[in-house]
XYZ file of C-alpha atoms in Angstrom:
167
model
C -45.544 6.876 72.890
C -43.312 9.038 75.321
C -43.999 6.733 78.362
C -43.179 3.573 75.804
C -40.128 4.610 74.695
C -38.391 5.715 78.161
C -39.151 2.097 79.191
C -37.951 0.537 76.202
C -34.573 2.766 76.538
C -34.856 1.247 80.522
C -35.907 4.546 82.198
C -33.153 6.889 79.831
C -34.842 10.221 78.314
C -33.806 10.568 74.764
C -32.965 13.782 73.075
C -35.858 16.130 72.213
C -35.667 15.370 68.654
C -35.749 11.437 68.919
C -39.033 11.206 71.316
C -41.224 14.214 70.138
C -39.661 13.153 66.364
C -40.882 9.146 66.999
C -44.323 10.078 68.870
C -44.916 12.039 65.585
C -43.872 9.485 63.495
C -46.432 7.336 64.815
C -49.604 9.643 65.135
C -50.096 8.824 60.924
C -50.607 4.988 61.479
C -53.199 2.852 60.093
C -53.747 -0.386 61.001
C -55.773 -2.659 58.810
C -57.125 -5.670 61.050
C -57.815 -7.603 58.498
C -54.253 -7.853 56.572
C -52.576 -6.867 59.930
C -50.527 -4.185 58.806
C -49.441 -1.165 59.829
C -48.548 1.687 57.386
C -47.016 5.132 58.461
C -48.255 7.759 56.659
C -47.091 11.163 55.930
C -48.298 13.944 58.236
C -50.431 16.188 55.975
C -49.765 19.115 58.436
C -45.862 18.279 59.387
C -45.245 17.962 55.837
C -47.018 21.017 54.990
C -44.122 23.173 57.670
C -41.298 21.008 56.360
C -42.019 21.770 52.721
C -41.825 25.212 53.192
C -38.578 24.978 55.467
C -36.614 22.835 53.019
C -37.783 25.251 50.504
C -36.173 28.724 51.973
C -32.494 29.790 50.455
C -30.973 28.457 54.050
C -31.218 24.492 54.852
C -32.833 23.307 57.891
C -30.121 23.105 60.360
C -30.590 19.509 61.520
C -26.986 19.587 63.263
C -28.824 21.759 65.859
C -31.523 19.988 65.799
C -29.731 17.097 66.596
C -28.383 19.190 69.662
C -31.359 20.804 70.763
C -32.386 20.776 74.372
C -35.897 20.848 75.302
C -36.299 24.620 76.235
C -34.623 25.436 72.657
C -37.391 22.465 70.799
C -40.476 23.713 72.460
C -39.668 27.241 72.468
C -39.699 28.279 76.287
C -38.214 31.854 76.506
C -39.766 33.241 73.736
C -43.135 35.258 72.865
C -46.283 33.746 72.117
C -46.465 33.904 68.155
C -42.546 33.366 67.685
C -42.383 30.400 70.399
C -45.222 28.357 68.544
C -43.865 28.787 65.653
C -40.538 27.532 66.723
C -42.143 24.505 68.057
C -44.185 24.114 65.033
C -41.038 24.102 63.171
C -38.749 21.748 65.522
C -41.761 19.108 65.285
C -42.004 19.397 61.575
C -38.116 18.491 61.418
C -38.133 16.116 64.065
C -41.075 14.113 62.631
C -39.121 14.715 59.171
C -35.640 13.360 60.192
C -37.323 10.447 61.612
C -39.394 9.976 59.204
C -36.354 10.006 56.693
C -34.556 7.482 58.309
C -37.349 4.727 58.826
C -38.789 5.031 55.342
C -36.127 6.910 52.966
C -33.156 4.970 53.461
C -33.602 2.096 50.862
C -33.303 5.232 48.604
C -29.801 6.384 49.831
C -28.274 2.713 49.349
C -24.677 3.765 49.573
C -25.302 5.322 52.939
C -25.264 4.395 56.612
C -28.580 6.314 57.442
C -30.861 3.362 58.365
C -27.497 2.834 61.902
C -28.348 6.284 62.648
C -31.582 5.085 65.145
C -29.867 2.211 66.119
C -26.608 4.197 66.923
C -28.683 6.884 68.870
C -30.290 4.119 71.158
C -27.199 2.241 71.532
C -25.190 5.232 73.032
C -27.906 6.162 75.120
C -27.166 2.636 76.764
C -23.629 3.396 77.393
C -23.836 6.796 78.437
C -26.917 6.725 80.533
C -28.921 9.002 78.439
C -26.083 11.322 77.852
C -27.906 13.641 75.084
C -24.351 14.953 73.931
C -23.197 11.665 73.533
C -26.486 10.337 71.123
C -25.520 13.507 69.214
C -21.777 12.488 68.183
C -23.091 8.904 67.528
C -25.236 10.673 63.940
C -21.837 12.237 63.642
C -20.254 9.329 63.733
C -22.466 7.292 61.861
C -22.940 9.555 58.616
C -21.552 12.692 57.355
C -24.426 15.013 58.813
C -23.601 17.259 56.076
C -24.520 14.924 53.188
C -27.435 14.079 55.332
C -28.770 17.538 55.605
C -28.613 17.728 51.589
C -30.316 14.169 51.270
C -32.872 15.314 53.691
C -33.606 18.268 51.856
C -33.344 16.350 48.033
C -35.794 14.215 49.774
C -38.585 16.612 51.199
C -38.190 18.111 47.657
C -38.882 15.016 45.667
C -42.622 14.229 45.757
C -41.445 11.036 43.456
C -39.482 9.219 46.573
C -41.847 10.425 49.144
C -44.197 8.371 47.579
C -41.745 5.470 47.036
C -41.041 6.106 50.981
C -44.693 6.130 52.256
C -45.111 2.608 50.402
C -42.526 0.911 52.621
């Protein structure tokens, strides 16, 4: 999926968060030949981390997420134990927030988060895979505080995730 989406973006790298969260999203599909559908499933194992990050007093901080380079995502720097568990993490909420915002946002009508992908790839264009630049377009888009607490309502509402994984 990485090589496929740095063509489709005409050779621009997308933030850490976009391609590893996409490439993710995409590992959980099944295709049935017959009907010739895809469905994207829920990741059994991402879910599993993002349940129990949504579920700690502190929110997931998806504003840094959103800003994350790739020595910050994958953990470079760091020991061992505490570096894969950083990454484990980062995936988790990568694969989450995209996940949110290609199956969640029929749920969140009076909201702008189904632009947010669109917006992302769109400044990318322009700014010739300016990173900082995809960032401010979320910011611009939706109030990433609101989206933080609908991303969290969401991960914590086994009701909609099902309603989500049906779309």
């Amino acid at each position: 999926f990485h090589q496929y989406i740095f063509y489709a973006l005409d050779h621009v790298k997308p933030p850490t968060w976009f391609n590893e969260g996409h490439a993710a999203f995409f590992e959980t599909c099944r295709i049935n030949h017959v009907s010739k559908v895809i469905q994207v499933l829920e990741s059994e194992k991402r879910a599993r981390v993002l349940e129990e990050i949504v579920g700690r007093r502190q929110p997931p901080n998806l504003r840094g997420l959103l800003q994350m380079d790739n020595r910050a995502f994958y953990g470079y720097g760091q020991p061992g134990h505490a570096a894969e568990r950083q990454r484990d993490e980062n995936y988790a909420l990568a694969w989450g927030l995209v996940y949110f915002l290609h199956k969640a946002t029929d749920l969140y009508k009076d909201t702008d988060y189904a632009a947010i992908c669109p917006a992302v790839i769109e400044a990318l264009m322009q700014r010739h895979g300016n990173r900082h630049a995809a960032s401010q377009a979320v910011a611009k888009v939706v109030d990433l505080d609101q989206l933080s607490k609908d991303f969290v309502d969401f991960w914590n509402d086994r009701g909609d995730r099902k309603k989500a994984e049906r779309r």
